[in-house]
CSV table of C-alpha atoms and ligand atoms in Angstrom, one decimal:
chain,number,residue,atom,x,y,z
A,180,MET,CA,70.9,55.8,165.6
A,181,ARG,CA,70.1,53.9,162.5
A,182,LEU,CA,66.5,54.0,161.2
A,183,PRO,CA,65.2,50.8,159.7
A,184,PHE,CA,65.3,51.3,156.0
A,185,SER,CA,61.7,50.4,155.3
A,186,ILE,CA,60.4,52.6,158.0
A,187,LEU,CA,62.4,55.5,156.7
A,188,LEU,CA,60.9,55.0,153.3
A,189,SER,CA,57.3,54.7,154.2
A,190,CYS,CA,57.2,57.3,156.9
A,191,PHE,CA,58.5,60.3,155.1
A,192,LEU,CA,55.8,62.8,154.5
A,193,PHE,CA,57.1,65.4,152.2
A,194,SER,CA,56.0,68.8,153.5
A,195,PRO,CA,58.7,71.4,153.1
A,196,LYS,CA,58.1,74.1,155.7
A,197,GLY,CA,59.0,76.8,153.3
A,198,GLY,CA,62.4,77.9,152.2
A,199,LEU,CA,64.8,80.0,154.2
A,200,ALA,CA,66.5,81.9,151.5
A,201,ASP,CA,70.1,83.0,151.7
A,202,ALA,CA,70.5,81.6,155.2
A,203,PRO,CA,73.9,82.2,156.7
A,204,TYR,CA,75.7,79.0,157.7
A,205,ASP,CA,75.3,79.5,161.4
A,206,GLN,CA,71.6,79.4,161.0
A,207,VAL,CA,71.8,76.3,158.9
A,208,GLN,CA,74.4,74.3,160.7
A,209,ASP,CA,73.4,72.4,163.8
A,210,ASN,CA,77.0,72.0,165.0
A,211,PRO,CA,78.7,75.3,164.4
A,212,THR,CA,81.4,74.5,166.8
A,213,TRP,CA,83.2,72.1,164.7
A,214,SER,CA,84.0,71.7,161.0
A,215,HIS,CA,85.4,68.8,159.1
A,216,GLN,CA,85.8,70.7,155.9
A,217,ASN,CA,88.9,70.0,153.9
A,218,LEU,CA,90.2,73.4,153.1
A,219,ASP,CA,93.5,72.3,151.6
A,220,ASP,CA,92.3,72.9,148.2
A,221,VAL,CA,94.3,72.9,145.0
A,222,ARG,CA,92.9,76.3,144.1
A,223,ALA,CA,91.7,79.1,146.3
A,224,ASP,CA,88.6,79.6,144.2
A,225,LYS,CA,87.3,76.1,144.6
A,226,TYR,CA,83.8,76.7,145.9
A,227,PHE,CA,82.5,73.4,147.3
A,228,HIS,CA,84.7,71.6,149.9
A,229,GLU,CA,84.5,68.0,150.7
A,230,SER,CA,85.1,66.7,154.2
A,231,THR,CA,88.4,65.7,155.8
A,232,PHE,CA,87.1,62.1,156.4
A,233,ALA,CA,85.6,61.2,153.1
A,234,GLU,CA,85.0,62.6,149.6
A,235,HIS,CA,81.2,62.3,149.5
A,236,TYR,CA,80.4,64.3,152.7
A,237,ASP,CA,80.1,68.0,153.5
A,238,GLY,CA,82.3,68.6,156.5
A,239,ARG,CA,80.1,71.4,157.7
A,240,PHE,CA,77.4,68.9,158.5
A,241,GLY,CA,78.8,65.4,158.8
A,242,ASP,CA,81.5,64.2,161.1
A,243,ARG,CA,82.0,60.6,160.1
A,244,LYS,CA,81.5,58.1,157.3
A,245,LEU,CA,78.3,56.2,157.6
A,246,ASN,CA,78.2,52.4,157.4
A,247,TYR,CA,76.6,50.5,154.5
A,248,ASP,CA,73.1,50.2,156.0
A,249,GLU,CA,72.9,53.7,157.4
A,250,ARG,CA,74.1,55.2,154.2
A,251,ARG,CA,71.4,53.5,152.1
A,252,GLY,CA,68.6,54.9,154.1
A,253,HIS,CA,70.0,58.4,154.1
A,254,LEU,CA,70.8,58.3,150.4
A,255,THR,CA,67.3,57.2,149.5
A,256,ALA,CA,65.8,60.0,151.6
A,257,LEU,CA,68.3,62.4,150.0
A,258,MET,CA,67.2,61.4,146.5
A,259,GLN,CA,63.5,61.5,147.4
A,260,THR,CA,63.6,64.9,148.9
A,261,TYR,CA,65.7,66.3,146.0
A,262,ILE,CA,63.2,64.9,143.4
A,263,SER,CA,60.2,66.1,145.4
A,264,THR,CA,61.7,69.6,145.8
A,265,MET,CA,62.8,70.0,142.2
A,266,ASN,CA,59.3,68.9,141.1
A,267,ASP,CA,57.7,71.5,143.4
A,268,ILE,CA,60.1,74.2,142.2
A,269,GLY,CA,59.6,73.2,138.6
A,270,ALA,CA,63.3,72.8,137.9
A,271,GLU,CA,64.2,70.4,135.0
A,272,THR,CA,66.4,67.7,136.4
A,273,TRP,CA,67.2,64.1,135.6
A,274,ILE,CA,69.4,61.4,137.0
A,275,MET,CA,72.8,60.5,135.6
A,276,HIS,CA,75.9,58.3,136.1
A,277,GLY,CA,75.7,55.8,139.0
A,278,SER,CA,72.2,56.8,139.8
A,279,LEU,CA,71.1,56.2,136.2
A,280,LEU,CA,72.7,52.7,136.3
A,281,GLY,CA,70.8,52.0,139.5
A,282,TRP,CA,67.6,53.1,137.9
A,283,TYR,CA,68.3,50.9,134.9
A,284,TRP,CA,68.6,47.8,137.1
A,285,SER,CA,66.1,48.3,139.9
A,286,ARG,CA,64.7,51.8,139.9
A,287,LYS,CA,66.8,52.3,143.0
A,288,ILE,CA,70.2,53.7,144.1
A,289,LEU,CA,72.9,51.0,143.7
A,290,PRO,CA,73.4,49.8,147.3
A,291,TRP,CA,77.2,50.1,147.1
A,292,ASP,CA,77.1,53.7,145.7
A,293,SER,CA,78.1,56.4,148.1
A,294,ASP,CA,76.7,59.3,146.1
A,295,VAL,CA,73.9,60.4,143.9
A,296,ASP,CA,74.2,62.3,140.6
A,297,ALA,CA,71.7,64.6,139.0
A,298,MET,CA,71.8,67.0,136.0
A,299,VAL,CA,69.9,70.2,135.3
A,300,SER,CA,69.3,72.3,132.3
A,301,GLU,CA,71.0,75.7,131.9
A,302,GLN,CA,67.6,77.4,132.3
A,303,SER,CA,67.1,75.6,135.6
A,304,ILE,CA,70.4,76.4,137.1
A,305,HIS,CA,69.8,80.1,136.4
A,306,HIS,CA,66.4,79.8,138.1
A,307,LEU,CA,67.8,77.9,141.1
A,308,ALA,CA,70.6,80.4,141.5
A,309,ALA,CA,68.3,83.4,141.3
A,310,TYR,CA,65.6,82.2,143.6
A,311,HIS,CA,66.6,79.2,145.6
A,312,ASN,CA,70.3,79.5,146.6
A,313,MET,CA,70.8,78.6,150.3
A,314,THR,CA,67.3,77.6,150.8
A,315,VAL,CA,66.7,75.0,153.6
A,316,HIS,CA,63.9,72.5,153.0
A,317,THR,CA,62.6,70.6,156.0
A,318,PHE,CA,60.8,67.3,155.7
A,319,ASN,CA,58.8,65.7,158.5
A,320,LEU,CA,59.6,62.1,159.4
A,321,HIS,CA,56.6,60.4,161.0
A,322,ASN,CA,58.0,57.5,162.8
A,323,ASP,CA,57.0,56.8,166.4
A,324,ASP,CA,59.9,54.5,166.9
A,325,ALA,CA,62.5,56.9,165.6
A,326,GLU,CA,65.1,57.6,168.2
A,327,ASP,CA,66.4,60.1,165.7
A,328,ASN,CA,65.2,63.7,164.8
A,329,SER,CA,61.7,63.7,163.6
A,330,HIS,CA,62.6,66.0,160.8
A,331,ARG,CA,65.4,66.3,158.3
A,332,SER,CA,66.7,69.5,156.7
A,333,TYR,CA,68.3,69.8,153.3
A,334,LEU,CA,70.3,72.7,152.0
A,335,LEU,CA,70.3,73.7,148.3
A,336,GLU,CA,73.5,75.6,147.5
A,337,ILE,CA,74.5,77.0,144.1
A,338,ASN,CA,78.2,77.4,143.1
A,339,PRO,CA,78.7,81.1,142.0
A,340,HIS,CA,81.0,79.8,139.3
A,341,TYR,CA,78.0,78.2,137.6
A,342,VAL,CA,77.9,81.3,135.3
A,343,ASN,CA,81.3,80.4,133.9
A,344,SER,CA,80.9,77.7,131.3
A,345,SER,CA,84.6,76.9,130.7
A,346,LEU,CA,85.8,73.5,131.7
A,347,ASP,CA,86.9,73.8,135.3
A,348,GLU,CA,88.0,70.8,137.3
A,349,VAL,CA,87.6,72.5,140.7
A,350,ASN,CA,84.2,74.1,140.0
A,351,LYS,CA,82.6,71.4,137.9
A,352,ILE,CA,79.8,70.9,140.4
A,353,ASP,CA,77.2,73.6,139.9
A,354,ALA,CA,75.0,72.9,142.9
A,355,ARG,CA,74.6,70.6,145.8
A,356,TRP,CA,71.6,69.2,147.7
A,357,ILE,CA,73.0,68.6,151.1
A,358,ASP,CA,71.7,66.5,154.0
A,359,THR,CA,72.4,68.8,157.0
A,360,THR,CA,72.2,65.8,159.4
A,361,THR,CA,74.8,63.6,157.8
A,362,GLY,CA,76.7,65.8,155.3
A,363,LEU,CA,75.8,63.4,152.4
A,364,PHE,CA,75.0,65.3,149.2
A,365,ILE,CA,73.8,65.1,145.6
A,366,ASP,CA,76.2,66.6,143.0
A,367,VAL,CA,74.3,68.6,140.5
A,368,THR,CA,75.9,69.4,137.2
A,369,THR,CA,74.5,71.6,134.3
A,370,LEU,CA,74.1,70.4,130.7
A,371,ARG,CA,75.2,73.4,128.6
A,372,ARG,CA,75.3,74.2,124.9
A,373,ASN,CA,78.9,73.8,123.6
A,374,ALA,CA,79.5,77.4,122.3
A,375,THR,CA,82.6,76.4,120.4
A,376,ALA,CA,80.6,73.8,118.4
A,377,ASP,CA,77.7,76.2,118.0
A,378,ALA,CA,80.2,78.8,116.5
A,379,LEU,CA,81.4,76.1,114.1
A,380,GLY,CA,77.9,75.4,113.0
A,381,ILE,CA,77.8,71.9,114.6
A,382,ASP,CA,74.2,71.3,115.8
A,383,GLY,CA,73.1,69.9,119.1
A,384,SER,CA,76.6,69.6,120.8
A,385,MET,CA,76.2,69.7,124.6
A,386,MET,CA,78.8,69.7,127.3
A,387,VAL,CA,79.2,69.6,131.1
A,388,LYS,CA,82.0,71.3,133.0
A,389,ASP,CA,83.3,67.9,134.1
A,390,ARG,CA,84.2,67.1,130.5
A,391,HIS,CA,81.2,64.8,129.8
A,392,HIS,CA,79.7,65.7,126.4
A,393,TYR,CA,76.4,64.6,124.8
A,394,ASN,CA,74.3,65.3,121.8
A,395,TYR,CA,71.1,67.1,122.5
A,396,ASP,CA,69.2,64.1,121.2
A,397,ASP,CA,71.0,61.8,123.7
A,398,ILE,CA,69.2,63.6,126.5
A,399,PHE,CA,66.0,65.1,125.1
A,400,PRO,CA,63.1,64.5,125.2
A,401,LEU,CA,63.5,63.3,128.7
A,402,ARG,CA,61.7,60.1,129.6
A,403,HIS,CA,59.3,60.1,132.6
A,404,THR,CA,59.8,57.2,135.0
A,405,THR,CA,60.2,56.6,138.7
A,406,PHE,CA,63.2,56.3,141.0
A,407,GLU,CA,63.1,55.3,144.7
A,408,GLY,CA,59.3,55.5,144.3
A,409,TYR,CA,59.2,59.1,143.0
A,410,PRO,CA,58.5,60.5,139.6
A,411,VAL,CA,61.8,61.3,137.9
A,412,LYS,CA,63.2,61.9,134.5
A,413,VAL,CA,66.0,60.0,132.7
A,414,PRO,CA,67.8,60.8,129.4
A,415,PHE,CA,66.1,59.6,126.2
A,416,MET,CA,69.1,57.5,125.1
A,417,TYR,CA,69.8,56.1,128.6
A,418,ALA,CA,71.2,52.8,127.4
A,419,ASP,CA,73.8,54.4,125.0
A,420,ILE,CA,74.8,56.8,127.7
A,421,LEU,CA,75.4,54.1,130.2
A,422,ILE,CA,77.3,51.9,127.7
A,423,GLU,CA,79.5,54.8,126.8
A,424,GLU,CA,80.2,55.6,130.4
A,425,TYR,CA,80.4,52.1,132.0
A,426,GLY,CA,80.8,49.6,129.1
A,427,GLU,CA,78.3,47.0,127.8
A,428,LYS,CA,78.9,44.7,130.7
A,429,ALA,CA,77.4,47.2,133.2
A,430,LEU,CA,74.0,46.5,131.6
A,431,SER,CA,74.3,42.7,131.7
A,432,ASP,CA,76.6,41.5,134.5
A,433,VAL,CA,74.5,40.5,137.5
A,434,TYR,CA,77.6,40.2,139.7
A,435,PHE,CA,79.2,43.5,140.7
A,436,GLU,CA,80.9,45.0,143.6
A,437,ASN,CA,80.3,41.9,145.8
A,438,HIS,CA,76.6,42.1,145.0
A,439,ILE,CA,74.4,39.9,143.0
A,440,PHE,CA,71.2,41.0,141.1
A,441,ASP,CA,68.3,39.1,142.3
A,442,ALA,CA,66.0,39.0,139.2
A,443,GLU,CA,62.9,37.9,141.2
A,444,LEU,CA,63.2,40.7,143.8
A,445,ARG,CA,64.7,43.0,141.2
A,446,GLU,CA,67.2,44.1,143.7
A,447,TRP,CA,70.9,44.0,144.3
A,448,ARG,CA,71.9,42.2,147.4
A,449,PRO,CA,75.3,41.6,149.0
A,450,LEU,CA,76.8,38.3,148.2
A,451,ARG,CA,77.4,36.0,151.2
A,452,TYR,CA,80.8,34.7,151.6
A,453,ALA,CA,80.1,31.2,150.2
A,454,GLU,CA,78.4,32.7,147.2
A,455,LEU,CA,81.3,35.0,146.6
A,456,ASN,CA,83.6,32.0,146.3
A,457,LEU,CA,81.2,30.2,144.0
A,458,TYR,CA,80.9,33.2,141.7
A,459,GLN,CA,84.6,33.8,141.6
A,460,ASN,CA,85.5,30.2,140.9
A,461,ASP,CA,82.6,28.5,139.1
A,462,GLY,CA,82.0,30.0,135.7
A,463,ALA,CA,79.0,32.0,136.9
A,464,VAL,CA,79.3,34.2,133.8
A,465,MET,CA,76.9,31.8,132.0
A,466,ASP,CA,74.2,32.2,134.6
A,467,ALA,CA,74.8,35.9,134.6
A,468,HIS,CA,74.1,36.3,130.9
A,469,TYR,CA,71.0,34.1,131.1
A,470,TRP,CA,69.7,36.2,134.0
A,471,ALA,CA,70.6,39.4,132.2
A,472,MET,CA,68.4,38.5,129.3
A,473,SER,CA,65.4,38.0,131.5
A,474,ILE,CA,66.1,41.2,133.3
A,475,ALA,CA,66.4,43.1,130.0
A,476,SER,CA,63.0,42.0,129.0
A,477,LEU,CA,61.6,43.2,132.4
A,478,TYR,CA,63.2,46.6,132.1
A,479,SER,CA,62.2,48.1,128.8
A,480,PRO,CA,61.6,51.8,129.2
A,481,ASP,CA,58.3,53.0,130.6
B,84,NAG,C1,74.8,81.2,147.2
B,84,NAG,O1,74.9,81.7,148.6
B,84,NAG,C2,76.2,81.6,149.1
B,84,NAG,C3,76.2,82.0,150.6
B,84,NAG,O2,75.7,83.3,150.7
B,84,NAG,C4,77.2,82.4,148.3
B,84,NAG,O3,78.5,82.2,148.8
B,84,NAG,C5,77.2,81.9,146.9
B,84,NAG,O4,78.0,82.8,146.1
B,84,NAG,C6,75.8,82.0,146.3
B,84,NAG,N1,75.7,81.4,145.0
B,84,NAG,C7,75.2,82.1,144.0
B,84,NAG,C8,75.1,81.4,142.7
B,84,NAG,O5,74.9,83.3,144.1
B,85,NAG,C1,86.1,80.8,134.0
B,85,NAG,O1,86.8,79.6,134.5
B,85,NAG,C2,88.1,79.4,133.9
B,85,NAG,C3,88.6,78.1,134.4
B,85,NAG,O2,88.7,78.1,135.8
B,85,NAG,C4,89.0,80.6,134.2
B,85,NAG,O3,90.3,80.4,133.6
B,85,NAG,C5,88.4,81.9,133.7
B,85,NAG,O4,89.1,83.0,134.1
B,85,NAG,C6,86.9,82.0,134.3
B,85,NAG,N1,86.3,83.2,133.7
B,85,NAG,C7,85.7,84.1,134.4
B,85,NAG,C8,85.0,85.2,133.7
B,85,NAG,O5,85.7,84.1,135.7
B,86,NAG,C1,82.9,71.6,122.1
B,86,NAG,O1,82.9,71.4,120.7
B,86,NAG,C2,84.2,71.4,120.1
B,86,NAG,C3,84.0,71.4,118.6
B,86,NAG,O2,83.3,70.3,118.2
B,86,NAG,C4,85.0,70.3,120.6
B,86,NAG,O3,86.3,70.3,120.1
B,86,NAG,C5,85.1,70.4,122.1
B,86,NAG,O4,85.8,69.2,122.7
B,86,NAG,C6,83.7,70.4,122.8
B,86,NAG,N1,83.9,70.7,124.2
B,86,NAG,C7,83.4,69.9,125.1
B,86,NAG,C8,83.7,70.2,126.5
B,86,NAG,O5,82.8,68.9,124.8
């Protein structure tokens, strides 16, 4: 059953009932009788498996792709519980990629996004691996109208290959924060020092196992801000990072993925069919740039 988005947001009371460290899967999984894990991996040592039905789901927990509305609510809760837990643990984390772009525009997940991305420091991944691997975090959902479970559990799982800093396509994800109800997850990657560059005397060269690379000063000092209503951190040079990854237009075009940015509500909303035609045929680019300028002035960093 789908929970109304607004109720889901306002009714979460974040009270982890204490971690269940190193839980075996049969204690964590509600539906141990089936699995939708895609085990046809390119390499036997790939640690995290996606589902058979979609890329952004864990097949041990989810059994189907959620529709647009359902997904939004679950992704928001996924992000909020992750941020809240990392803040409690004291792990240094910040949002990246599509999530950072969503933050830039509206301090929210982009409604068409099907995943959430976060990054942690090397120190934090060591800490998470040592003390929090396979911990289950339960959050109460106070909603009298909910036909759904009154609580949600999330699993924090650390890839044992995190200790290996070499570029590695199949084990580039160092940790996952997994919704054990739907199988949706947050991919967590680690920002590492580039040892090759260090050895060459190049200062501040950082890398991620998925081949992204940054300068130390692109990321640090992290900026404190909010995302989905929770305190979160973003990289210092967020605009440069976004432009490098998505191009200049990603920061100015208010028409994207069949959505339009409503500057008044500061929200992306799906385009209705008639609007879609208008924007595709009617030189809407001019309007877009005008809107973008007003948005840019609203969204200077905190
Ligand atoms: C986390 O726990 C799982 C399940 O016991 C294990 O397979 C994995 O290697 C552990 N990860 C780390 C970093 O120790
Ligand atoms: C680290 O990962 C790389 C890439 O998968 C692999 O070639 C190498 O053997 C690994 N090193 C260790 C110590 O496991
Ligand atoms: C690490 O630094 C070296 C030397 O500057 C560079 O050639 C290499 O591409 C960097 N690695 C990554 C993953 O960014």
